[in-house]
């Protein structure tokens, strides 16, 4: 069964600093990978997805993620954090070839300070 | 831009009562999902639905839960006899195809007292 592990339940960065949120996946077959963002009291919004095309995926709001098969990782980055990026970020995996569910990680809360 | 909507935004119910959570998926989508998020925990899959039947369900989705697409636009989740541990945020999602991205609604916060 596939799963994802998000290292760090809380990450704090200064405004303008690099954002790095870590996600490692476990899957017996090449997966589809997603990053979702959840702002307070809101639903889940898709940031970006990897579906076996380009390994470097660009998403909304300046975020990007790189699929690294050798490291089984799909870390989320943004060069320069904004205050508006403060939210909870979830990595999720979905196995290819099935009418399949998303399996989410435990989430990382990003705090952005002045 | 089309979006998934859910009603109510917050539902308070007493233990043992039945609740129905409602969702209106994006109109041309074919796959529908329910997830839940207990406060402070990760989002968990409950059930997926396609072609008027359940395609997959999790261990959480026991006999107390049921889903229905009663009229071609709504997608409902029923909990027959709520328990305290059913208190959570319930998210509906829809997808245009089997492998398409899933679009989530804003959620219904269910509080069981």
Coordinates of C-alpha atoms in Angstrom, one line a residue, chain B:
Chain B
X1 CA -14.6 28.7 -12.0
X2 CA -16.7 25.6 -11.1
X3 CA -16.3 24.5 -7.5
X4 CA -17.5 21.8 -5.2
X5 CA -20.0 23.0 -2.6
X6 CA -21.0 21.4 0.7
X7 CA -23.8 22.1 3.1
X8 CA -24.1 22.7 5.9
X9 CA -20.8 24.3 6.8
X10 CA -21.3 23.2 10.5
X11 CA -23.6 20.5 11.9
X12 CA -24.1 19.9 15.5
X13 CA -25.9 16.7 16.5
X14 CA -26.5 14.5 19.5
X15 CA -24.9 11.0 19.8
X16 CA -27.1 8.4 18.2
X17 CA -28.8 10.8 15.7
X18 CA -28.7 10.4 12.0
X19 CA -27.0 13.1 9.9
X20 CA -26.8 13.7 6.2
X21 CA -24.0 15.8 4.7
X22 CA -24.6 17.2 1.3
X23 CA -22.3 17.9 -1.5
X24 CA -22.7 19.3 -5.0
X25 CA -19.8 18.1 -7.2
X26 CA -18.6 19.9 -10.3
X27 CA -21.2 19.2 -12.9
X28 CA -19.2 17.2 -15.5
X29 CA -17.2 15.2 -13.0
X30 CA -17.7 11.4 -12.8
X31 CA -15.9 10.3 -9.7
X32 CA -16.9 11.4 -6.2
X33 CA -15.2 11.0 -2.8
X34 CA -15.7 11.6 0.8
X35 CA -12.8 12.2 3.2
X36 CA -12.7 13.2 6.8
X37 CA -10.2 15.0 9.0
X38 CA -10.4 14.6 12.8
X39 CA -9.1 17.8 14.5
X40 CA -5.4 17.8 14.4
X41 CA -5.0 14.7 12.3
X42 CA -4.5 13.9 8.7
X43 CA -7.1 13.7 6.0
X44 CA -8.5 10.2 5.7
X45 CA -10.2 8.6 2.8
X46 CA -13.7 7.3 3.4
X47 CA -15.3 6.2 0.1
X48 CA -15.2 6.7 -3.6
X49 CA -18.2 6.5 -5.9
X50 CA -18.5 6.0 -9.6
X51 CA -21.4 5.0 -11.9
X52 CA -23.8 5.0 -9.0
X53 CA -21.9 2.6 -6.9
X54 CA -19.2 2.5 -4.4
X55 CA -15.8 1.8 -6.1
X56 CA -13.7 1.7 -2.9
X57 CA -14.2 2.2 0.8
X58 CA -11.9 2.3 3.8
X59 CA -12.1 0.5 7.1
X60 CA -13.7 3.6 8.6
X61 CA -16.7 3.3 6.3
X62 CA -18.6 0.7 8.2
X63 CA -22.3 -0.1 8.1
X64 CA -23.1 3.2 9.9
X65 CA -22.1 5.1 6.7
X66 CA -23.8 5.2 3.4
X67 CA -23.5 7.4 0.3
X68 CA -26.0 8.3 -2.4
X69 CA -26.3 10.3 -5.5
X70 CA -30.1 10.9 -5.4
X71 CA -30.7 13.2 -8.2
X72 CA -27.7 13.5 -10.5
X73 CA -26.3 16.6 -8.9
X74 CA -26.1 16.0 -5.1
X75 CA -23.8 13.5 -3.5
X76 CA -24.7 12.7 0.1
X77 CA -23.0 11.0 3.1
X78 CA -25.3 9.6 5.7
X79 CA -24.2 8.6 9.2
X80 CA -27.0 6.5 10.7
X81 CA -26.2 6.7 14.4
X82 CA -23.5 9.2 15.2
X83 CA -20.8 8.6 17.7
X84 CA -18.6 11.1 19.5
X85 CA -15.7 9.9 17.5
X86 CA -17.5 10.9 14.2
X87 CA -16.8 14.5 15.1
X88 CA -14.6 15.7 12.3
X89 CA -14.4 17.9 9.2
X90 CA -15.9 16.0 6.3
X91 CA -14.7 16.9 2.8
X92 CA -16.3 16.0 -0.5
X93 CA -14.2 15.8 -3.6
X94 CA -14.9 15.2 -7.3
X95 CA -12.8 14.3 -10.2
X96 CA -13.5 14.4 -14.0
X97 CA -11.9 11.1 -14.6
X98 CA -10.3 8.1 -12.9
X99 CA -6.8 9.7 -12.7
X100 CA -7.8 13.3 -12.8
X101 CA -7.0 15.6 -9.9
X102 CA -9.6 15.8 -7.1
X103 CA -11.3 19.1 -6.4
X104 CA -12.3 19.5 -2.8
X105 CA -15.2 21.3 -1.2
X106 CA -14.8 23.6 1.8
X107 CA -16.0 20.9 4.2
X108 CA -18.7 20.3 6.8
X109 CA -17.6 20.4 10.4
X110 CA -19.6 17.8 12.2
X111 CA -19.8 18.0 16.0
X112 CA -21.3 15.1 17.9
X113 CA -22.2 15.9 21.5

